[in-house]
Coordinates of C-alpha atoms in Angstrom, one line a residue:
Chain H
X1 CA 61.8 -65.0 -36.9
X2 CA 65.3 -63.4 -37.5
X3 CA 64.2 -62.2 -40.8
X4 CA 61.8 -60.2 -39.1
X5 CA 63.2 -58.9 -36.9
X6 CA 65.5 -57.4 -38.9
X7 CA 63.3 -56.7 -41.4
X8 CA 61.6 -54.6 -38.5
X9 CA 64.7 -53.0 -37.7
X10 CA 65.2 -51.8 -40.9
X11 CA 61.6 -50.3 -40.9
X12 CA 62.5 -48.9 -37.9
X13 CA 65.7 -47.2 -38.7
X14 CA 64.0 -45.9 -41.5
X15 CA 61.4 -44.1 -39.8
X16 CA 63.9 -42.3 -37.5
X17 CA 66.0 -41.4 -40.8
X18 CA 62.1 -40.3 -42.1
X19 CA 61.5 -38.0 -38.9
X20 CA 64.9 -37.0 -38.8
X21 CA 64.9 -35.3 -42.2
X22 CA 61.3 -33.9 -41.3
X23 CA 62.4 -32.2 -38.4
X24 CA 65.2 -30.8 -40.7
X25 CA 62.8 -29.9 -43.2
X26 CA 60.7 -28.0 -40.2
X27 CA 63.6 -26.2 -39.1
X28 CA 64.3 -24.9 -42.3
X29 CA 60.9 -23.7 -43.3
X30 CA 60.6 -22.3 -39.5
X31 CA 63.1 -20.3 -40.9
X32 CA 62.3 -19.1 -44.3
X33 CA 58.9 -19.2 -43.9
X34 CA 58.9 -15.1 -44.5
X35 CA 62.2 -14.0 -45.9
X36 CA 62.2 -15.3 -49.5
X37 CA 64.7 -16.8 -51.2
X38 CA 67.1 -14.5 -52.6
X39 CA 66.0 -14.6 -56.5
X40 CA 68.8 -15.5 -58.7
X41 CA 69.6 -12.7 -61.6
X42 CA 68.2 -14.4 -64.6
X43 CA 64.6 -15.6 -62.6
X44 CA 62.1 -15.2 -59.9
X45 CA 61.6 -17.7 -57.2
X46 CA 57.5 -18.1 -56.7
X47 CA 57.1 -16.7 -52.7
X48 CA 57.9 -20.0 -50.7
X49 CA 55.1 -20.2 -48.4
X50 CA 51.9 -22.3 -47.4
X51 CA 50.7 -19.2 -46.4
X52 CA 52.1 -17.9 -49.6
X53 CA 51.6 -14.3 -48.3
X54 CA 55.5 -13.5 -48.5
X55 CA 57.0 -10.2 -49.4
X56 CA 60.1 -10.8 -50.5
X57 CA 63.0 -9.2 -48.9
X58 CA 65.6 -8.9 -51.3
X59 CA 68.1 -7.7 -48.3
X60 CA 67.3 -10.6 -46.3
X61 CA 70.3 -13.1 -47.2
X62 CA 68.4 -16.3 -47.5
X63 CA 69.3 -20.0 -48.3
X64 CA 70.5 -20.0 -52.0
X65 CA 68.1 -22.9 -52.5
X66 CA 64.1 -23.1 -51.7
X67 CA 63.0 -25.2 -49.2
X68 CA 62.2 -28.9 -51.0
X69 CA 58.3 -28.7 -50.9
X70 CA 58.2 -25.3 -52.5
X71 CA 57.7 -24.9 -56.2
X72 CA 60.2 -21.7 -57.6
X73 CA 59.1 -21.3 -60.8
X74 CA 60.8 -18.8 -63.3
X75 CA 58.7 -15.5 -63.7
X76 CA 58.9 -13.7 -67.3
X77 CA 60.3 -10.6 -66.1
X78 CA 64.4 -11.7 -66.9
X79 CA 66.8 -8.8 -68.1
X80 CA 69.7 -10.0 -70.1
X81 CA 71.7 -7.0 -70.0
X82 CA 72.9 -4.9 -67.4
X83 CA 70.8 -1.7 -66.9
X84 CA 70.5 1.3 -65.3
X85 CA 67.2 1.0 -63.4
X86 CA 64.1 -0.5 -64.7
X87 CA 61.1 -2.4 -63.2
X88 CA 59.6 -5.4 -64.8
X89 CA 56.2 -7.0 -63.9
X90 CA 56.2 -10.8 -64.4
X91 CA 52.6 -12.3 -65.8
X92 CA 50.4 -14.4 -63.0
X93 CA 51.9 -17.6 -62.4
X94 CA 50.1 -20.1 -60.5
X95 CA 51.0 -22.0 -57.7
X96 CA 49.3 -24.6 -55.6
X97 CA 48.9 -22.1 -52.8
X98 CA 47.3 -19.7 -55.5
X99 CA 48.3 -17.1 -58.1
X100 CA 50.9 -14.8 -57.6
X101 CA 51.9 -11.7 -59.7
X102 CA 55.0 -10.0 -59.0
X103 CA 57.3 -6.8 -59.9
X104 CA 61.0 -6.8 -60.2
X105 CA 62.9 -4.0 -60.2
X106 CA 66.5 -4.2 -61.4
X107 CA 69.2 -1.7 -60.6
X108 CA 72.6 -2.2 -62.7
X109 CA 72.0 -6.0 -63.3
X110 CA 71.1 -6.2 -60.0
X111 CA 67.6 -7.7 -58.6
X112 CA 66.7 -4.5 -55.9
X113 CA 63.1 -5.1 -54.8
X114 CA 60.6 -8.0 -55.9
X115 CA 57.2 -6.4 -55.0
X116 CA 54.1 -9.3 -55.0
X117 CA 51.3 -7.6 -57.3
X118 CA 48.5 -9.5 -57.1
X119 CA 48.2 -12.5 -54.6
X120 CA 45.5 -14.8 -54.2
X121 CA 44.4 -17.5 -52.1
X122 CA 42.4 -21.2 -53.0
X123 CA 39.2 -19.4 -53.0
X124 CA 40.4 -16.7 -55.4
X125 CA 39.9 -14.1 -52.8
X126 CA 42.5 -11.6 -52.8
X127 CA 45.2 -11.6 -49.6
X128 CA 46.0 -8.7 -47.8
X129 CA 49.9 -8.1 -48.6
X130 CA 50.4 -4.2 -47.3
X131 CA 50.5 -4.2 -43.8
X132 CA 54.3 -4.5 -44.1
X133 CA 56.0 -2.0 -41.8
X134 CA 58.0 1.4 -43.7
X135 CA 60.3 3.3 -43.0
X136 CA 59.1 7.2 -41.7
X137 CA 61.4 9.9 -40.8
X138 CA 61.2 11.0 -37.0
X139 CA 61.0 14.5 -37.9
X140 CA 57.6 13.3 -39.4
X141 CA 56.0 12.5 -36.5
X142 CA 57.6 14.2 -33.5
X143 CA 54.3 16.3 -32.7
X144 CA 55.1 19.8 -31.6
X145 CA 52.8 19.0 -28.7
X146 CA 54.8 15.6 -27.8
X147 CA 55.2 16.3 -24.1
X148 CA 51.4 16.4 -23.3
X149 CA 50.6 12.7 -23.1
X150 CA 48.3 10.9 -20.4
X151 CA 50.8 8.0 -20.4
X152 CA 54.1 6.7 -21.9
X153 CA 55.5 3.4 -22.9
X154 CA 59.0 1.6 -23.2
X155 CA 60.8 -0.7 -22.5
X156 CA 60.0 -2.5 -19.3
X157 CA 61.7 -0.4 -16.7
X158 CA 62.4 -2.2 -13.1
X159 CA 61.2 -0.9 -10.0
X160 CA 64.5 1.3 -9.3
X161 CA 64.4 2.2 -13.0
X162 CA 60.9 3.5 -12.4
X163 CA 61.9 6.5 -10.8
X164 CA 63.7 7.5 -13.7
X165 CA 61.3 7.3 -16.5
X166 CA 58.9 9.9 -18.1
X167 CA 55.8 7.8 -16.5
X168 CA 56.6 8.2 -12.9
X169 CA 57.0 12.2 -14.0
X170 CA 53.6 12.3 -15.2
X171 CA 52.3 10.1 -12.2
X172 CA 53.8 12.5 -10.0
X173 CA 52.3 15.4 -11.7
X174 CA 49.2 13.8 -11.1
X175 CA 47.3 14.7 -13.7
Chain D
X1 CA 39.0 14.6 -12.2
X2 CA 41.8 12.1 -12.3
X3 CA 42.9 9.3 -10.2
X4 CA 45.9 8.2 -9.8
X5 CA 47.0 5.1 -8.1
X6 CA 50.6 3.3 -8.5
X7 CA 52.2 -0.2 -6.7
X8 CA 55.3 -2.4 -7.1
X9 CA 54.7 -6.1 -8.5
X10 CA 56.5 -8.3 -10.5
X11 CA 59.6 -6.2 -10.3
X12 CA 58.3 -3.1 -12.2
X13 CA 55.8 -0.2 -11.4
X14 CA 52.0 -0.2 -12.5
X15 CA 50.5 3.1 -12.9
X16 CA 46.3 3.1 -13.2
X17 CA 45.0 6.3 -13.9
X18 CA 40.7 7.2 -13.5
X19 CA 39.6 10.0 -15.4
X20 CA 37.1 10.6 -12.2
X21 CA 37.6 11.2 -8.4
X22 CA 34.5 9.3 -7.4
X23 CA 36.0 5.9 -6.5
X24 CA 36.7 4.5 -4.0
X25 CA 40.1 3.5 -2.7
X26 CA 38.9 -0.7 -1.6
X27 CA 37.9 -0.9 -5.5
X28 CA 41.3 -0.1 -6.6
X29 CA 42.9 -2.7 -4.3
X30 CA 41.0 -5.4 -6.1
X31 CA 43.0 -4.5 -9.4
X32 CA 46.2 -4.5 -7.0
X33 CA 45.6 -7.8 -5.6
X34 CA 45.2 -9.8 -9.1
X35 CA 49.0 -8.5 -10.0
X36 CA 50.1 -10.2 -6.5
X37 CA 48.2 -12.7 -7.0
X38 CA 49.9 -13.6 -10.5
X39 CA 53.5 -12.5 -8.5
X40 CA 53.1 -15.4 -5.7
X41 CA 52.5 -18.4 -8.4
X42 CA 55.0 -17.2 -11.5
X43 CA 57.3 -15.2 -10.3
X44 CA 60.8 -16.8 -10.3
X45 CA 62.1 -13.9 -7.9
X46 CA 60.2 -15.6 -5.2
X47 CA 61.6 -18.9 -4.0
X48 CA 58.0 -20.3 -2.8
X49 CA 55.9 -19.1 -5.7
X50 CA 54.8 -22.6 -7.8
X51 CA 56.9 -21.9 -10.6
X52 CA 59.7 -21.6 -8.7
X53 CA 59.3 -24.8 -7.4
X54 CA 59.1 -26.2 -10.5
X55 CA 62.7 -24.5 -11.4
X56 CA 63.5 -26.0 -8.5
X57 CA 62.5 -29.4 -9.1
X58 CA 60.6 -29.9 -5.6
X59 CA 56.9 -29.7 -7.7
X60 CA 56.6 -32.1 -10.7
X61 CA 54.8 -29.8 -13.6
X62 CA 51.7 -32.7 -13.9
X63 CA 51.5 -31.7 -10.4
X64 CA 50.9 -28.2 -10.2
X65 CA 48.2 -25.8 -10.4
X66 CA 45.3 -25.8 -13.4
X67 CA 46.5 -22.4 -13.6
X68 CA 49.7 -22.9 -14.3
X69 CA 49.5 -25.5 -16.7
X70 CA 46.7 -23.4 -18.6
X71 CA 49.4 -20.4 -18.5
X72 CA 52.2 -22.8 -19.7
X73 CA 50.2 -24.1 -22.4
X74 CA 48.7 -20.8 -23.6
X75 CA 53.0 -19.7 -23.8
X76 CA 53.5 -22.7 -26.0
X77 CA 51.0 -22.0 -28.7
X78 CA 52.6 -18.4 -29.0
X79 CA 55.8 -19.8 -29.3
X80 CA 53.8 -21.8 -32.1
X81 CA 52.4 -18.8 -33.5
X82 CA 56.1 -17.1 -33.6
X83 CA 58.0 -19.5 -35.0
X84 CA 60.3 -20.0 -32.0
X85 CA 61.0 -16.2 -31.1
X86 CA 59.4 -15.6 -28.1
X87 CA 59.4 -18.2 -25.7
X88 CA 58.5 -19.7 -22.2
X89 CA 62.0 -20.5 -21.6
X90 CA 64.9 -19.8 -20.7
X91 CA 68.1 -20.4 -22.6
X92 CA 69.1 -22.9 -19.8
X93 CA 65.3 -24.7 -19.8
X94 CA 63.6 -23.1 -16.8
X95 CA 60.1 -22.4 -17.6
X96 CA 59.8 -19.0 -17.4
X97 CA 56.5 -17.2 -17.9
X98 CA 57.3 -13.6 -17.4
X99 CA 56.2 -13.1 -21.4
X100 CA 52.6 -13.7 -20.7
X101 CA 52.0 -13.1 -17.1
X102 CA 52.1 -9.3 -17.0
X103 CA 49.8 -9.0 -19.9
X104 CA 47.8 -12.0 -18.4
X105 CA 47.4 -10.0 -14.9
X106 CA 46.7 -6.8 -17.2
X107 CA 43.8 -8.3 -19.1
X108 CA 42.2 -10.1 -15.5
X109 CA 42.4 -6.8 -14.2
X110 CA 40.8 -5.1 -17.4
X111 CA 37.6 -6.9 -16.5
X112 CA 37.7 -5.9 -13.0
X113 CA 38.4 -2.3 -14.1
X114 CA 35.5 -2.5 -16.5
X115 CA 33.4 -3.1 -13.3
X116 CA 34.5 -0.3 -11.6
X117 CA 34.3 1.8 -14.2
X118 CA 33.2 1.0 -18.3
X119 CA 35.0 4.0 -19.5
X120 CA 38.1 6.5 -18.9
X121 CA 40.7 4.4 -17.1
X122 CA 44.2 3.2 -18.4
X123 CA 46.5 1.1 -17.2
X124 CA 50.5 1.3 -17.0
X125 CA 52.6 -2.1 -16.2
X126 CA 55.9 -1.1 -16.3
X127 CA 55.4 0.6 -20.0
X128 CA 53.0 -1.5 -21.4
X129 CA 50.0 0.1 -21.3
X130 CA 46.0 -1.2 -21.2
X131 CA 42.9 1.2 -22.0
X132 CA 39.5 0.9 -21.7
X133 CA 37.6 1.0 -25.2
X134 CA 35.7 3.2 -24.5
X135 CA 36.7 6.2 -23.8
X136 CA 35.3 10.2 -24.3
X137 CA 39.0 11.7 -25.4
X138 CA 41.3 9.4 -26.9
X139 CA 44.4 8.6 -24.8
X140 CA 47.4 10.0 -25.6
X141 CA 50.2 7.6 -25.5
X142 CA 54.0 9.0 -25.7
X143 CA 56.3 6.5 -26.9
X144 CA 59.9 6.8 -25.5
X145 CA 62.7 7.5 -28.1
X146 CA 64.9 4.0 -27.1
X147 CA 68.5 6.3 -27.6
X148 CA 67.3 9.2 -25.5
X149 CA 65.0 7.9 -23.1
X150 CA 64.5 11.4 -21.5
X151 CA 62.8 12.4 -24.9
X152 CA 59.6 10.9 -26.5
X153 CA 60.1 9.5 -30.2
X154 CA 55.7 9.9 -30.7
X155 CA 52.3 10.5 -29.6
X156 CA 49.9 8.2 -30.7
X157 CA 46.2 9.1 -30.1
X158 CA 44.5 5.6 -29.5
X159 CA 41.3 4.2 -30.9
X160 CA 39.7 1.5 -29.8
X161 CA 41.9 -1.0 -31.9
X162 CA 44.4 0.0 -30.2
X163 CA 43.4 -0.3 -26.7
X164 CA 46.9 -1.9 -25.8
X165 CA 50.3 -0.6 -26.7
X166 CA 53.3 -2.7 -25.3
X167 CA 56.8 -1.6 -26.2
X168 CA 59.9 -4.2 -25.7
X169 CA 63.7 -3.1 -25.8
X170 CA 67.1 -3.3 -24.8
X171 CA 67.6 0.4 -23.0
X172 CA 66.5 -0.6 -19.8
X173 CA 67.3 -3.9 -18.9
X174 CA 70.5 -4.3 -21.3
X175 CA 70.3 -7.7 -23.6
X176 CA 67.3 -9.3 -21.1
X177 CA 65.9 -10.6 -24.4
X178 CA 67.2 -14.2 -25.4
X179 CA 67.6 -13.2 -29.6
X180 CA 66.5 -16.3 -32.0
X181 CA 68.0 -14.1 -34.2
X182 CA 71.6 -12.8 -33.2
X183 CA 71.2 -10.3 -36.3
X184 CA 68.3 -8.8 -35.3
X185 CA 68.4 -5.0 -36.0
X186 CA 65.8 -3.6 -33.8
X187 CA 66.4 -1.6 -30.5
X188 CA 62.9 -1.4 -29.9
X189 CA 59.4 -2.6 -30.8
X190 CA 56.4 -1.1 -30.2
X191 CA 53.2 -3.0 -31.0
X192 CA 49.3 -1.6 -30.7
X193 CA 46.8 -4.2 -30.9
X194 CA 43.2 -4.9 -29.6
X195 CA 44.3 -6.8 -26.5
X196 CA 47.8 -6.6 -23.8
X197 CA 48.9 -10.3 -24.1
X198 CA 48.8 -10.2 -28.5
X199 CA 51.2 -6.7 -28.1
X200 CA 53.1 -8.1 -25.6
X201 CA 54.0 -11.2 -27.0
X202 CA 54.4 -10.2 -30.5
X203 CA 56.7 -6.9 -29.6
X204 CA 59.0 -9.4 -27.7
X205 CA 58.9 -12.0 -30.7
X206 CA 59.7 -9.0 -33.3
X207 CA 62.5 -7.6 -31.3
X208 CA 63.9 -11.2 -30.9
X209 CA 63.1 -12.5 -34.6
X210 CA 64.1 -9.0 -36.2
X211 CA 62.5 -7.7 -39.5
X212 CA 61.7 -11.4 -40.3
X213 CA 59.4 -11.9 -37.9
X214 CA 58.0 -8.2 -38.3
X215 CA 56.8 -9.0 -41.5
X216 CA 55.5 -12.1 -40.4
X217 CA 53.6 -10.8 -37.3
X218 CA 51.8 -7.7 -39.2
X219 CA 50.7 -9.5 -41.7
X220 CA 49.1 -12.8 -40.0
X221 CA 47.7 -10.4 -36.3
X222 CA 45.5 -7.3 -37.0
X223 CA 48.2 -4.8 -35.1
X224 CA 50.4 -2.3 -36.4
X225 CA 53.8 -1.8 -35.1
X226 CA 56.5 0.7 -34.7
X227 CA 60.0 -0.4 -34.6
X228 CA 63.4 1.6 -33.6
X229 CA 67.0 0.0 -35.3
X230 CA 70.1 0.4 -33.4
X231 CA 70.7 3.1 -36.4
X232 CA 67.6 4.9 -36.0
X233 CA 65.5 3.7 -38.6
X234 CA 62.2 3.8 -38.1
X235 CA 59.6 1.7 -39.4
X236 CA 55.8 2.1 -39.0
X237 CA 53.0 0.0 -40.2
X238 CA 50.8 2.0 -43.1
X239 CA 48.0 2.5 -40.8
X240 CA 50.4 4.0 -38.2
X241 CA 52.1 6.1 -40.2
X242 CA 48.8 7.3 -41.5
X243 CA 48.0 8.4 -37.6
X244 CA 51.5 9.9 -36.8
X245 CA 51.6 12.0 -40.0
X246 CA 48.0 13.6 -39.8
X247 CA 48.5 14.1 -35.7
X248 CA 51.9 15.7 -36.8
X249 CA 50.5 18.1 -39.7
X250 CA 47.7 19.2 -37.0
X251 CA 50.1 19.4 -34.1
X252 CA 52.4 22.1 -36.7
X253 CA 48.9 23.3 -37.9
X254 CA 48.0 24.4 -34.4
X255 CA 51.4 25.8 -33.5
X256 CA 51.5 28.0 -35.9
X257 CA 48.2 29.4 -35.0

């Protein structure tokens, strides 16, 4: 009887020790579920996601290591020497989550973008990687015309703030 | 031909504009009354409303409205969906469902508006902004440059994917938003997606999250997004920046003329 029940205490530490680790393990792929491991010099880390549908961000400081479940296997494209700019496409490398091409470009020994290629998902259907946001220069798209608008948004304004903001203009103009 | 009516609720100014004089003024206090409506069970401003007494502790959450619990549910799975960067609390655990309610009283009164009238109306809560699909001229939307906030950064003509444009920020009400991420870069975030609650939700998650959860939002929701870095920067979505430099070139094109 007093076996057991330490025997069942044991279990039962165990399984807290179990969750304890997989909340820890949930935090940390909460967190690096899109900003990829930083890629050491010599190799690529596959992107670290179920969802695989990362774009790596090689600004992003990330955790030096991949979370535990996620394979980082070592892509082709690995420059020895120190060079003045070049860009290197790795060959397809599959993963469980699919295959995953991906370009490197290097910038005096230095890892500057990893760009994914070619990603695809169980089905072999290709997944959608370029909706990723860009930088554009204002002077771009400040339309000569920019003043005649039906409406305007920002940031929530309060009631008092209301009186200062371009939309309580145009609703006082009526139009 | 335009309408123009505006009313305080939930501590902001709503705008809702008719391309047509023929309606009446009753039909337009319908709208009105679903934002009050929304005001006298969430907001926390008002010491009777439901949720207050929640905050409160005199109402015991499995004991409140069907409403309420729907709402608080429905804020949940989009702290799901963002990995923790927008959420229905506070940083000292009061429920707090100002996220979602807003674009939740938007959308309700998007169906009553359709009623009224199936095309040519838009709605402004407070500078997130709710059109109706259809529509014979595109709206144009101004989006207000977040370090000048006399001076507009954009226009953006909106299709009907786009029938909602919310914009979150820091210019107006300082630091209001809790940041998951306390590097976050952006001073504003301006999202245009099919529906109010998706923009809403997912501006206030980018802004919190940063460029993280930027990446992460466009590429999992079908919206494209326009963000503003306290430097700046500005970054815009392909299919955005698509828009804003063809309606510039024209804009130039016809100036010229």
């Amino acid at each position: 009887m007093r076996k057991r029940a330490i025997a069942v205490s044991i279990v039962s530490s165990g399984a807290v020790i179990i969750a304890g680790w997989n909340i820890g393990t949930h935090a940390q792929t909460a967190q690096t579920t899109e900003a990829a491991p930083v890629p050491p010099p010599t190799r690529v880390a596959a992107p670290p996601a179920p969802t695989q549908t990362v774009i790596p961000q090689p600004k992003t400081s990330a955790p030096a290591s991949a979370p535990p479940s996620i394979p980082a296997q070592p892509a082709p494209a690995a420059p020895a020497a120190p060079a003045p700019s070049n860009t290197f496409t790795g060959s397809s490398v599959s993963t469980p989550y699919g295959n995953v091409q991906v370009k490197v470009t290097v910038d005096a020994g230095k890892i500057t973008d990893v760009t994914p290629l070619h990603l695809t998902d169980d089905g072999g259907r290709s997944v959608q990687i370029s909706n990723r946001a860009a930088p554009i220069l204002q002077q771009e798209i400040l339309a000569a015309q920019s003043a005649n608008v039906d409406s305007v948004s920002g940031a929530t304004y309060t009631s008092d703030g209301y009186l200062k903001s371009l939309q309580s203009a145009l609703d006082q103009a009526g139009r | 031909m335009t309408l123009t009516r505006t009313f305080h609720a939930m501590g902001t100014v709503t705008s809702l504009r008719l391309r047509r004089d023929d309606i009446h003024d009753r039909e337009l206090d319908t709208v009105e009354s679903i934002f009050r409506q929304y005001d006298d069970i969430f907001s926390l401003y008002q010491p009777t409303s439901e949720l207050s007494r929640i905050a409160d502790g005199s109402l015991r959450l499995p004991d409140s409205s069907q409403l309420l619990r729907e709402n608080y549910a429905e804020a949940i799975d989009w702290r799901n969906t963002t990995a923790g960067t927008f959420s229905p609390h506070r940083p000292d655990g009061v429920i707090d469902l100002s996220g979602t309610i807003k674009a939740k009283a938007m959308s309700d009164a998007r169906d009553q508006l359709t009623l009224i009238s199936p095309t040519g109306w838009l709605l402004n809560a407070g500078g997130d902004i709710l059109t109706s699909q259809n529509t014979e001229e595109p709206w144009r939307i101004g989006i207000v440059d977040p370090h000048d906030r006399t001076e507009l950064l954009c226009t953006i003509r909106l299709k009907p994917t786009w029938s909602a444009v919310a914009t979150s920020g820091t210019a107006e009400r300082g630091e209001h938003i809790w940041r998951h991420n306390p590097e976050s870069e952006f001073a504003q975030v301006t999202i245009l997606a099919a529906d109010i609650l998706t923009a809403d939700v997912l501006a206030t998650s980018i802004l919190s999250g940063g460029k993280q959860q930027l990446d992460h939002a466009t590429h999992h929701h079908p919206i494209d997004a326009l963000t503003v870095d306290r430097n700046g920067t500005i970054l815009a979505t392909p299919a955005l920046r698509v828009h804003l430099s063809e309606a510039h070139s024209s804009e130039g094109a016809r100036s010229r003329a």
